[in-house]
Short mmCIF file of C-alpha atoms and ligand atoms in Angstrom, two decimals:
data_model
loop_
_atom_site.label_atom_id
_atom_site.label_comp_id
_atom_site.label_asym_id
_atom_site.label_seq_id
_atom_site.Cartn_x
_atom_site.Cartn_y
_atom_site.Cartn_z
CA MET A 1 11.11 -18.61 -44.75
CA GLN A 2 12.41 -22.20 -44.95
CA LEU A 3 12.96 -23.39 -48.50
CA ARG A 4 12.19 -27.04 -49.24
CA LEU A 5 13.27 -28.76 -52.45
CA TYR A 6 12.60 -32.14 -54.00
CA ASP A 7 15.79 -34.10 -54.60
CA THR A 8 15.71 -36.63 -57.44
CA LEU A 9 18.61 -38.58 -55.88
CA THR A 10 17.02 -39.23 -52.47
CA ARG A 11 13.47 -39.03 -53.89
CA GLU A 12 12.20 -36.77 -51.12
CA LYS A 13 11.39 -33.16 -50.42
CA ARG A 14 13.87 -31.81 -47.87
CA ALA A 15 14.66 -28.56 -46.11
CA PHE A 16 17.31 -26.77 -48.13
CA THR A 17 20.50 -26.08 -46.20
CA PRO A 18 23.30 -24.57 -48.27
CA LEU A 19 26.88 -25.69 -47.70
CA ASP A 20 27.77 -22.02 -47.33
CA PRO A 21 24.95 -19.46 -46.93
CA ASN A 22 27.36 -16.78 -48.09
CA ASN A 23 27.76 -18.54 -51.41
CA VAL A 24 24.83 -20.72 -52.46
CA ARG A 25 25.93 -22.65 -55.56
CA MET A 26 23.77 -23.92 -58.41
CA TYR A 27 24.65 -25.51 -61.74
CA VAL A 28 22.13 -26.01 -64.56
CA CYS A 29 22.90 -27.73 -67.86
CA GLY A 30 22.53 -25.18 -70.63
CA PRO A 31 21.82 -25.35 -74.35
CA THR A 32 23.74 -27.09 -77.09
CA VAL A 33 24.07 -24.23 -79.50
CA TYR A 34 23.26 -25.32 -83.03
CA ASP A 35 19.65 -24.23 -83.55
CA PHE A 36 16.91 -21.93 -82.22
CA ALA A 37 15.78 -22.88 -78.71
CA HIS A 38 12.29 -24.36 -78.67
CA ILE A 39 9.65 -23.64 -76.08
CA GLY A 40 10.57 -26.88 -74.24
CA ASN A 41 14.14 -25.58 -73.82
CA ALA A 42 12.66 -22.44 -72.26
CA ARG A 43 11.20 -24.50 -69.43
CA PRO A 44 14.37 -25.28 -67.44
CA VAL A 45 15.60 -21.74 -68.10
CA ILE A 46 12.43 -20.24 -66.58
CA VAL A 47 12.14 -22.79 -63.74
CA PHE A 48 15.71 -22.27 -62.56
CA ASP A 49 15.38 -18.53 -63.01
CA VAL A 50 12.50 -18.60 -60.52
CA LEU A 51 14.74 -20.55 -58.14
CA PHE A 52 17.70 -18.21 -58.74
CA ARG A 53 15.50 -15.19 -57.92
CA LEU A 54 14.17 -16.91 -54.80
CA LEU A 55 17.67 -17.86 -53.59
CA ARG A 56 18.87 -14.30 -54.18
CA HIS A 57 15.95 -13.04 -52.12
CA LEU A 58 16.60 -15.54 -49.28
CA TYR A 59 20.41 -15.33 -49.15
CA GLY A 60 21.16 -11.95 -50.75
CA ASP A 61 21.85 -11.01 -54.37
CA ASP A 62 25.61 -11.34 -53.93
CA HIS A 63 25.46 -14.68 -52.14
CA VAL A 64 24.27 -16.92 -54.93
CA THR A 65 26.41 -18.29 -57.78
CA TYR A 66 24.43 -19.65 -60.69
CA VAL A 67 26.41 -21.39 -63.45
CA ARG A 68 24.75 -22.38 -66.70
CA ASN A 69 27.05 -23.70 -69.40
CA ILE A 70 26.95 -23.37 -73.15
CA THR A 71 27.71 -26.62 -74.97
CA ASP A 72 29.65 -25.51 -78.02
CA VAL A 73 31.28 -28.84 -78.86
CA ASP A 74 28.94 -31.48 -80.24
CA ASP A 75 28.65 -33.50 -83.44
CA LYS A 76 25.32 -31.80 -84.24
CA ILE A 77 27.16 -28.48 -84.25
CA ASN A 78 29.76 -29.85 -86.67
CA GLU A 79 27.04 -31.05 -89.05
CA ARG A 80 25.25 -27.71 -88.92
CA ALA A 81 28.50 -25.81 -89.53
CA ALA A 82 29.32 -27.91 -92.59
CA ARG A 83 25.78 -27.47 -93.93
CA ASP A 84 25.41 -23.71 -93.35
CA PHE A 85 28.96 -22.53 -94.09
CA PRO A 86 30.37 -25.02 -96.60
CA GLY A 87 32.99 -22.53 -97.87
CA LEU A 88 34.60 -21.83 -94.50
CA PRO A 89 37.27 -23.79 -92.63
CA LEU A 90 35.46 -26.00 -90.08
CA ASN A 91 36.64 -24.14 -86.98
CA GLU A 92 35.46 -20.80 -88.34
CA ALA A 93 32.16 -22.29 -89.45
CA ILE A 94 31.67 -23.81 -85.99
CA ARG A 95 32.39 -20.48 -84.33
CA LYS A 96 29.79 -18.80 -86.56
CA VAL A 97 27.12 -21.38 -85.72
CA THR A 98 27.77 -21.32 -81.97
CA GLU A 99 28.02 -17.54 -81.70
CA GLN A 100 24.87 -16.91 -83.69
CA THR A 101 22.92 -19.52 -81.77
CA ALA A 102 24.14 -18.36 -78.36
CA ASN A 103 23.14 -14.77 -79.23
CA GLN A 104 19.69 -15.91 -80.33
CA PHE A 105 19.30 -17.91 -77.15
CA HIS A 106 20.21 -14.91 -75.00
CA ALA A 107 17.81 -12.61 -76.80
CA ASP A 108 15.00 -15.16 -76.40
CA VAL A 109 15.46 -15.92 -72.71
CA ASP A 110 16.13 -12.26 -71.85
CA ALA A 111 12.73 -11.48 -73.37
CA LEU A 112 11.18 -14.17 -71.18
CA GLY A 113 12.37 -12.26 -68.11
CA CYS A 114 15.23 -14.61 -67.16
CA LEU A 115 18.21 -13.12 -65.36
CA ARG A 116 21.58 -13.99 -66.84
CA PRO A 117 23.39 -16.60 -64.74
CA THR A 118 26.38 -15.44 -62.70
CA VAL A 119 28.75 -17.27 -65.06
CA GLU A 120 28.09 -18.82 -68.44
CA PRO A 121 31.15 -20.90 -69.34
CA ARG A 122 31.64 -22.39 -72.80
CA ALA A 123 32.73 -26.00 -72.97
CA THR A 124 35.50 -25.33 -75.49
CA ASP A 125 37.26 -23.07 -72.97
CA PHE A 126 37.51 -25.97 -70.51
CA VAL A 127 38.90 -28.79 -72.64
CA LEU A 128 42.61 -28.20 -71.98
CA PRO A 129 44.43 -27.21 -68.77
CA ARG A 130 43.91 -23.49 -68.18
CA ALA A 131 46.26 -20.67 -67.30
CA ASP A 132 44.07 -19.77 -64.28
CA GLY A 133 44.29 -23.33 -62.93
CA LYS A 134 40.50 -23.85 -62.94
CA ALA A 135 39.28 -27.42 -63.47
CA ASP A 136 39.42 -28.72 -67.06
CA MET A 137 38.36 -31.87 -68.86
CA VAL A 138 41.78 -33.29 -69.77
CA THR A 139 43.00 -33.06 -66.16
CA LEU A 140 39.79 -34.68 -64.87
CA ILE A 141 40.19 -37.56 -67.31
CA LYS A 142 43.83 -38.00 -66.24
CA GLN A 143 42.69 -38.16 -62.61
CA LEU A 144 40.06 -40.76 -63.47
CA ILE A 145 42.68 -42.91 -65.20
CA ALA A 146 45.13 -42.49 -62.30
CA ARG A 147 42.49 -43.54 -59.78
CA GLY A 148 41.56 -46.63 -61.81
CA HIS A 149 38.15 -45.39 -62.98
CA ALA A 150 38.94 -45.00 -66.68
CA TYR A 151 40.86 -46.80 -69.41
CA GLU A 152 41.94 -46.28 -73.00
CA ALA A 153 40.56 -48.62 -75.67
CA GLY A 154 39.74 -48.50 -79.35
CA GLY A 155 40.69 -44.84 -79.79
CA GLU A 156 38.61 -43.76 -76.81
CA VAL A 157 39.01 -43.13 -73.12
CA LEU A 158 36.12 -44.80 -71.33
CA PHE A 159 34.72 -44.55 -67.84
CA ASP A 160 34.74 -47.94 -66.15
CA VAL A 161 31.28 -48.16 -64.55
CA GLN A 162 32.17 -51.29 -62.60
CA SER A 163 34.83 -49.33 -60.72
CA MET A 164 32.05 -47.41 -58.96
CA PRO A 165 29.95 -49.55 -56.62
CA ASP A 166 26.90 -47.25 -56.55
CA TYR A 167 26.88 -46.25 -60.21
CA GLY A 168 23.26 -45.77 -61.27
CA ALA A 169 21.87 -44.39 -57.98
CA LEU A 170 20.36 -41.23 -59.51
CA SER A 171 18.38 -42.93 -62.24
CA GLY A 172 17.77 -46.06 -60.19
CA ARG A 173 19.24 -48.25 -62.91
CA LYS A 174 21.14 -51.31 -61.81
CA LEU A 175 24.15 -52.25 -63.89
CA ASP A 176 22.98 -55.81 -64.56
CA GLU A 177 19.64 -54.44 -65.82
CA GLN A 178 21.50 -52.12 -68.12
CA LEU A 179 23.43 -55.01 -69.59
CA ALA A 180 20.17 -56.42 -70.83
CA GLY A 181 18.90 -53.02 -72.00
CA ALA A 182 19.06 -52.43 -75.72
CA ARG A 183 19.67 -48.68 -75.30
CA VAL A 184 23.34 -49.08 -74.57
CA ALA A 185 25.27 -50.06 -77.64
CA VAL A 186 27.44 -53.12 -77.17
CA ASP A 187 30.95 -52.31 -78.33
CA ALA A 188 33.62 -54.94 -78.32
CA HIS A 189 36.31 -52.60 -77.00
CA LYS A 190 34.36 -51.82 -73.83
CA LYS A 191 34.91 -53.76 -70.61
CA ASN A 192 31.25 -53.23 -69.84
CA PRO A 193 28.56 -52.13 -72.34
CA ALA A 194 27.55 -49.32 -69.97
CA ASP A 195 31.04 -47.77 -70.01
CA PHE A 196 30.77 -44.31 -71.51
CA VAL A 197 33.09 -42.06 -73.50
CA LEU A 198 35.26 -39.46 -71.80
CA TRP A 199 37.45 -38.76 -74.84
CA LYS A 200 37.38 -39.85 -78.47
CA LEU A 201 39.80 -39.37 -81.34
CA SER A 202 38.88 -36.86 -84.03
CA SER A 203 39.38 -37.32 -87.74
CA GLU A 204 41.03 -34.51 -89.68
CA ASN A 205 37.72 -32.85 -90.51
CA GLU A 206 36.43 -32.94 -86.98
CA PRO A 207 37.34 -30.39 -84.29
CA GLY A 208 40.06 -31.69 -82.02
CA TRP A 209 42.48 -30.84 -79.22
CA GLU A 210 45.92 -32.36 -78.61
CA SER A 211 45.77 -34.59 -75.54
CA PRO A 212 47.79 -37.42 -73.93
CA TRP A 213 45.45 -39.77 -75.87
CA GLY A 214 45.92 -38.12 -79.25
CA ARG A 215 44.07 -35.36 -81.08
CA GLY A 216 40.46 -35.73 -80.07
CA ARG A 217 37.41 -34.24 -78.40
CA PRO A 218 35.58 -34.78 -75.12
CA GLY A 219 32.51 -36.95 -74.60
CA TRP A 220 29.29 -35.11 -73.72
CA HIS A 221 29.22 -35.55 -69.93
CA ILE A 222 32.73 -34.54 -68.89
CA GLU A 223 32.23 -30.86 -69.74
CA CYS A 224 29.71 -30.34 -66.92
CA SER A 225 31.96 -32.09 -64.39
CA ALA A 226 34.76 -29.72 -65.37
CA MET A 227 32.78 -26.48 -65.51
CA SER A 228 30.85 -27.10 -62.28
CA ALA A 229 34.11 -27.86 -60.43
CA ALA A 230 35.74 -24.80 -62.04
CA TYR A 231 33.20 -22.38 -60.61
CA LEU A 232 31.43 -24.17 -57.77
CA GLY A 233 33.99 -26.58 -56.32
CA ASN A 234 33.93 -30.38 -56.10
CA VAL A 235 30.71 -30.46 -54.05
CA PHE A 236 27.98 -27.85 -54.40
CA ASP A 237 24.33 -27.26 -53.51
CA ILE A 238 21.99 -27.66 -56.47
CA HIS A 239 22.30 -29.30 -59.87
CA GLY A 240 19.44 -28.99 -62.34
CA GLY A 241 18.16 -29.70 -65.81
CA GLY A 242 15.34 -31.41 -67.68
CA LEU A 243 14.09 -34.89 -66.80
CA ASP A 244 15.71 -36.37 -69.90
CA LEU A 245 19.13 -35.53 -68.48
CA ILE A 246 18.83 -37.83 -65.44
CA PHE A 247 20.16 -40.68 -67.53
CA PRO A 248 22.71 -40.84 -68.93
CA HIS A 249 23.95 -37.27 -68.57
CA HIS A 250 23.60 -36.55 -64.86
CA GLU A 251 24.26 -40.12 -63.83
CA ASN A 252 27.58 -39.92 -65.66
CA GLU A 253 28.42 -36.45 -64.37
CA ILE A 254 28.05 -37.83 -60.85
CA ALA A 255 30.26 -40.82 -61.66
CA GLN A 256 33.01 -38.65 -63.17
CA SER A 257 33.01 -35.95 -60.52
CA ARG A 258 32.80 -38.21 -57.49
CA CYS A 259 35.41 -40.65 -58.77
CA ALA A 260 37.83 -37.94 -59.92
CA HIS A 261 37.61 -36.02 -56.64
CA GLY A 262 37.04 -38.93 -54.29
CA THR A 263 33.89 -37.35 -52.83
CA ALA A 264 30.67 -39.01 -51.65
CA THR A 265 28.44 -36.52 -53.46
CA MET A 266 28.59 -34.09 -56.35
CA ALA A 267 25.57 -31.93 -55.52
CA ASN A 268 23.24 -32.04 -52.51
CA TYR A 269 19.98 -31.45 -54.43
CA TRP A 270 19.27 -32.77 -57.91
CA MET A 271 16.34 -31.01 -59.52
CA HIS A 272 14.63 -31.96 -62.78
CA ASN A 273 11.87 -30.26 -64.68
CA GLY A 274 9.17 -32.27 -66.45
CA PHE A 275 8.67 -32.24 -70.18
CA LEU A 276 6.62 -29.88 -72.28
CA GLU A 277 4.23 -31.18 -74.92
CA VAL A 278 2.33 -29.16 -77.51
CA GLU A 279 -1.46 -29.53 -77.72
CA GLY A 280 -1.20 -33.00 -76.16
CA ALA A 281 1.57 -34.35 -78.38
CA LYS A 282 5.30 -34.77 -77.99
CA MET A 283 7.02 -31.90 -79.76
CA SER A 284 8.90 -33.03 -82.84
CA LYS A 285 10.00 -31.64 -86.15
CA SER A 286 8.29 -34.44 -88.06
CA LEU A 287 4.89 -33.80 -86.42
CA GLY A 288 5.18 -30.15 -87.39
CA ASN A 289 4.39 -29.01 -83.85
CA PHE A 290 7.92 -27.92 -83.07
CA VAL A 291 7.70 -24.33 -81.77
CA THR A 292 10.68 -22.09 -81.17
CA ILE A 293 10.63 -19.26 -78.62
CA ARG A 294 11.43 -16.94 -81.51
CA GLU A 295 8.34 -17.99 -83.48
CA LEU A 296 6.09 -17.42 -80.49
CA LEU A 297 7.52 -13.94 -79.98
CA GLU A 298 7.65 -12.97 -83.64
CA THR A 299 6.17 -9.62 -84.61
CA ASP A 300 4.48 -8.75 -87.87
CA ARG A 301 5.18 -5.55 -89.81
CA PHE A 302 2.89 -3.63 -87.49
CA GLY A 303 5.02 -4.67 -84.52
CA GLU A 304 2.13 -6.88 -83.52
CA ARG A 305 2.72 -10.24 -81.90
CA ASP A 306 0.26 -12.88 -80.95
CA TRP A 307 1.74 -13.39 -77.50
CA SER A 308 3.65 -11.29 -75.03
CA PRO A 309 6.76 -12.87 -73.47
CA GLN A 310 5.18 -12.22 -70.07
CA ALA A 311 2.22 -14.42 -71.02
CA LEU A 312 4.61 -17.18 -72.10
CA ARG A 313 6.30 -17.02 -68.72
CA LEU A 314 3.03 -16.94 -66.78
CA THR A 315 1.78 -19.95 -68.74
CA MET A 316 4.95 -21.85 -67.87
CA LEU A 317 4.54 -21.03 -64.17
CA LYS A 318 0.94 -22.24 -63.99
CA THR A 319 2.19 -25.84 -64.01
CA HIS A 320 4.44 -27.23 -61.28
CA TYR A 321 7.95 -27.74 -62.63
CA ARG A 322 7.97 -31.48 -61.95
CA GLN A 323 4.72 -32.08 -63.84
CA PRO A 324 4.48 -32.37 -67.61
CA ILE A 325 3.09 -29.24 -69.31
CA ASP A 326 0.59 -29.35 -72.10
CA TRP A 327 1.35 -26.18 -74.05
CA THR A 328 -1.86 -24.93 -75.67
CA VAL A 329 -3.11 -21.82 -77.40
CA ARG A 330 -5.99 -21.82 -74.93
CA ALA A 331 -3.63 -21.59 -71.94
CA LEU A 332 -1.70 -18.77 -73.62
CA LYS A 333 -4.91 -16.83 -74.27
CA GLU A 334 -5.94 -17.20 -70.64
CA SER A 335 -2.59 -15.85 -69.44
CA GLU A 336 -2.79 -12.99 -71.90
CA GLU A 337 -6.25 -12.05 -70.59
CA THR A 338 -5.09 -12.17 -66.98
CA LEU A 339 -2.11 -9.95 -67.72
CA GLN A 340 -4.26 -7.57 -69.75
CA SER A 341 -6.62 -7.09 -66.81
CA PHE A 342 -3.62 -6.38 -64.53
CA TYR A 343 -1.99 -4.11 -67.06
CA ASN A 344 -5.05 -1.88 -67.41
CA GLU A 345 -4.93 -1.09 -63.71
CA VAL A 346 -1.24 -1.04 -62.83
CA LYS A 347 0.65 0.10 -65.90
CA ASN A 348 2.36 3.04 -64.19
CA VAL A 349 2.73 1.58 -60.70
CA SER A 350 6.18 0.87 -59.23
CA PRO A 351 6.69 -2.43 -57.47
CA GLY A 352 6.08 -2.69 -53.72
CA GLU A 353 6.83 -5.65 -51.42
CA HIS A 354 5.76 -9.01 -52.81
CA SER A 355 3.08 -10.99 -51.02
CA PRO A 356 4.36 -13.40 -48.30
CA ALA A 357 1.88 -16.02 -49.52
CA ILE A 358 3.64 -16.10 -52.87
CA GLU A 359 7.04 -16.46 -51.24
CA ALA A 360 5.66 -19.29 -49.07
CA ALA A 361 4.36 -21.06 -52.17
CA LEU A 362 7.74 -20.82 -53.90
CA CYS A 363 9.53 -22.03 -50.76
CA ASP A 364 7.49 -25.22 -50.98
CA ASP A 365 9.50 -26.81 -53.80
CA LEU A 366 8.71 -23.94 -56.19
CA ASN A 367 4.94 -24.27 -56.09
CA THR A 368 4.40 -21.77 -58.89
CA PRO A 369 0.82 -22.87 -59.68
CA LEU A 370 -0.13 -22.00 -56.10
CA ALA A 371 1.82 -18.74 -56.41
CA THR A 372 -0.13 -17.75 -59.52
CA THR A 373 -3.52 -18.54 -57.95
CA GLU A 374 -2.44 -16.55 -54.86
CA LEU A 375 -1.66 -13.68 -57.20
CA LEU A 376 -5.24 -13.63 -58.45
CA ARG A 377 -6.71 -14.15 -54.97
CA ILE A 378 -4.70 -11.31 -53.45
CA TRP A 379 -5.60 -9.02 -56.28
CA LYS A 380 -9.30 -9.81 -55.91
CA SER A 381 -9.30 -9.33 -52.16
CA ASN A 382 -7.14 -6.24 -51.64
CA ARG A 383 -6.55 -4.70 -55.07
CA ASP A 384 -3.28 -3.22 -53.85
CA PRO A 385 -1.49 -2.39 -57.11
CA GLU A 386 1.95 -2.09 -55.48
CA VAL A 387 1.73 -5.56 -53.96
CA LEU A 388 0.52 -6.96 -57.28
CA VAL A 389 3.37 -5.39 -59.25
CA GLY A 390 5.89 -6.41 -56.55
CA SER A 391 4.60 -9.99 -56.59
CA LEU A 392 4.68 -10.18 -60.37
CA LYS A 393 8.24 -8.90 -60.29
CA PHE A 394 9.14 -11.55 -57.69
CA LEU A 395 8.00 -14.13 -60.26
CA GLY A 396 10.02 -12.39 -62.98
CA ILE A 397 7.01 -10.85 -64.76
CA ASP A 398 7.63 -7.20 -65.54
CA LEU A 399 4.66 -5.43 -67.08
CA SER A 400 6.52 -2.14 -67.22
CA ALA A 401 8.84 -3.59 -69.84
CA ASN A 402 6.56 -1.98 -72.39
CA SER A 403 8.87 -2.70 -75.21
CA THR A 404 8.02 -6.34 -74.67
CA TYR A 405 4.59 -6.29 -73.05
CA ILE A 406 2.37 -4.71 -75.68
CA SER A 407 -1.17 -4.39 -74.42
CA PRO A 408 -3.66 -5.51 -77.09
CA VAL A 409 -5.35 -2.08 -76.81
CA ARG A 410 -2.09 -0.30 -77.51
CA ARG A 411 -1.40 -2.78 -80.25
CA ALA A 412 -4.74 -1.96 -81.91
CA ILE A 413 -4.01 1.77 -81.76
CA GLU A 414 -0.51 1.31 -83.13
CA ARG A 415 -1.80 -0.88 -85.88
CA ALA A 416 -4.45 1.69 -86.85
CA LYS A 417 -1.85 4.44 -86.82
CA SER A 418 0.46 2.40 -88.94
CA LYS A 419 -2.32 1.61 -91.42
CA PHE A 420 -3.17 5.31 -91.62
CA GLU A 421 0.47 6.15 -92.35
CA ASP A 422 0.51 3.57 -95.12
CA LEU A 423 -2.65 5.08 -96.61
CA GLU A 424 -1.36 8.63 -96.30
CA GLY A 425 1.81 7.68 -98.19
CA LYS A 426 -0.14 6.06 -100.99
CA VAL A 427 -2.54 9.01 -101.37
CA LYS A 428 0.31 11.53 -101.47
CA ARG A 429 2.02 9.55 -104.21
CA SER A 430 -1.24 9.37 -106.20
CA ILE A 431 -1.83 13.12 -105.83
CA ALA A 432 1.65 13.82 -107.17
CA ASP A 433 1.08 11.42 -110.11
CA ARG A 434 -2.27 13.08 -110.83
CA ALA A 435 -0.73 16.60 -110.76
CA ALA A 436 1.89 15.40 -113.26
CA ALA A 437 -0.81 13.89 -115.51
CA ARG A 438 -2.79 17.14 -115.43
CA ALA A 439 0.32 19.18 -116.23
CA ARG A 440 0.78 17.15 -119.41
CA LYS A 441 -3.00 17.40 -120.09
CA ASP A 442 -3.52 13.65 -119.69
CA PHE A 443 -6.99 14.04 -118.16
CA LYS A 444 -7.86 10.42 -118.76
CA GLU A 445 -5.05 9.38 -116.42
CA SER A 446 -5.86 12.07 -113.87
CA ASP A 447 -9.51 10.91 -113.77
CA ARG A 448 -8.39 7.32 -113.45
CA ILE A 449 -6.30 8.20 -110.38
CA ARG A 450 -9.21 10.15 -108.84
CA ASP A 451 -11.56 7.16 -109.37
CA GLU A 452 -9.00 4.73 -108.00
CA LEU A 453 -8.80 6.74 -104.78
CA ALA A 454 -12.58 7.14 -104.62
CA ALA A 455 -12.87 3.37 -104.77
CA ILE A 456 -10.90 3.09 -101.49
CA GLY A 457 -12.92 5.89 -99.88
CA VAL A 458 -10.59 8.84 -100.44
CA VAL A 459 -12.05 12.08 -101.82
CA LEU A 460 -9.81 14.67 -103.52
CA LYS A 461 -10.48 18.40 -103.41
CA ASP A 462 -8.76 20.76 -105.83
CA GLY A 463 -8.20 24.30 -104.58
CA LYS A 464 -5.60 27.01 -104.28
CA ASP A 465 -3.06 27.64 -101.53
CA ALA A 466 -2.32 31.04 -99.88
CA ASP A 467 -0.14 32.06 -102.85
CA GLY A 468 -2.83 31.14 -105.33
CA LYS A 469 -1.04 28.00 -106.54
CA PRO A 470 -3.21 24.96 -107.30
CA ILE A 471 -3.25 22.40 -104.49
CA THR A 472 -5.04 19.12 -103.97
CA THR A 473 -6.12 18.06 -100.47
CA TRP A 474 -7.80 14.81 -99.46
CA GLU A 475 -10.17 13.37 -96.90
CA ILE A 476 -11.84 10.12 -96.09
CA ALA A 477 -15.33 10.01 -97.67
CA ARG A 478 -18.09 10.22 -95.08
P1 LIG B 501 19.25 -29.64 -75.16
O1 LIG B 501 19.71 -28.39 -75.86
O2 LIG B 501 18.42 -30.56 -75.99
O3 LIG B 501 20.39 -30.34 -74.45
O4 LIG B 501 18.25 -29.18 -74.00
C1 LIG B 501 18.51 -28.12 -73.11
C2 LIG B 501 17.60 -28.24 -71.92
O5 LIG B 501 16.21 -28.24 -72.32
C3 LIG B 501 17.80 -29.51 -71.11
O6 LIG B 501 17.73 -29.20 -69.73
C4 LIG B 501 16.62 -30.38 -71.53
O7 LIG B 501 16.28 -31.29 -70.52
C5 LIG B 501 15.53 -29.36 -71.72
N1 LIG B 501 14.45 -29.80 -72.62
C6 LIG B 501 14.58 -30.23 -73.90
N2 LIG B 501 13.36 -30.53 -74.43
C7 LIG B 501 12.43 -30.25 -73.47
C8 LIG B 501 10.99 -30.34 -73.40
N3 LIG B 501 10.24 -30.73 -74.44
N4 LIG B 501 10.40 -30.00 -72.23
C9 LIG B 501 11.13 -29.56 -71.18
N5 LIG B 501 12.47 -29.46 -71.17
C10 LIG B 501 13.13 -29.80 -72.30
ZN1 LIG B 502 25.34 -31.09 -67.97
#
């Protein structure tokens, strides 16, 4: 089936033709690891996982390279490290923060049914020239300076936007408009206010690497130019991320990569997911509607959770990736009900072939809302459990992952069982206390314990066991 994708750069939906069908190459900007991922961060991860699965199906599992980086150098990370591990040397504290956060991120997105990318490079491994000769940030910056696209000023190396005639093509911003824009800080050392940082000097208590421009650290954008080139080459097929990354991040990645390599393009398809809002409002810590993936998947002491990860994923897929999503409890409940009705009928079925209608929907610029309605339509019309399970799997929804999908019925049984075990423990302890009270002839206490149990509906019966020893059994009062 012919895949068609919308390209933000050319603003059109086009047939997708990979540069090399034996190695389809995709780069997606990954998380900055300093805090739990929120449900908005889960959106690009799920969207590009659907695309990764589709590409693997179309071109073969071994013919797709998906790179998603981990940003482990960022001033927010430094602040978090100093706050959470004040006693440790900064580098150690930073490592703790980034490792913990990356592990949390993996656990969260694994639960959401996302395949791990082919490679997951960390920015800090690509700052300096590498033993394996893969692209690195310092070498890229040197190339930009050598080709007249970057200059050193005021303790920084800056990209010279005026050296690139079509700078701004992705976001559609013209340079003269940007001059007037208040968003770009006007710094006296810059040739042009839109010039952006490739390298900046670090103070002693900031992480830094020795470079030709002094001990410093990279600007935000250069890492993705280095890591994409390292694994995918100077020009590759698909570059993705959230809408907010179009400017400045992706615009600047394009500028750096094209100018350093002297190429006309960086990636052939630029894909951006829309934003997620919660109950109609922008998600923010101050509004108190900031929801992490972890919170949504949290279990109580009965192992009960409000939502299954599969329902989170289905909810995400019901909206087209380029549209905004309004994340609501109502939508989650609906998904949970749909999955429950499937689960009751297919829990032990192994996946068959997925439905061609669902593949066709995905091939049309990842039309996941159509794919999910097709899922329901097919199920209603043919009730073929193998096709249903195969189609769900094609969308990355695995109901057999029972450890994660807990049917509400099973949950209720487990909860009841767990409550019974709690009760049983308490009664046994009370019976032992009562036997001890009776042995020391404290009948007031033994009666008190009997009444206490009676009050919660437990009746004690004193008798004798096979050897004639006194024994107390219990039952729930009828
Ligand atoms: P960050 O860690 O903030 O750089 O974000 C990681 C990814 O999540 C980027 O691709 C962002 O565009 C994306 N993202 C952040 N917030 C949201 C949101 N509310 N809705 C959808 N995507 C988001
Ligand atoms: Zn990036």
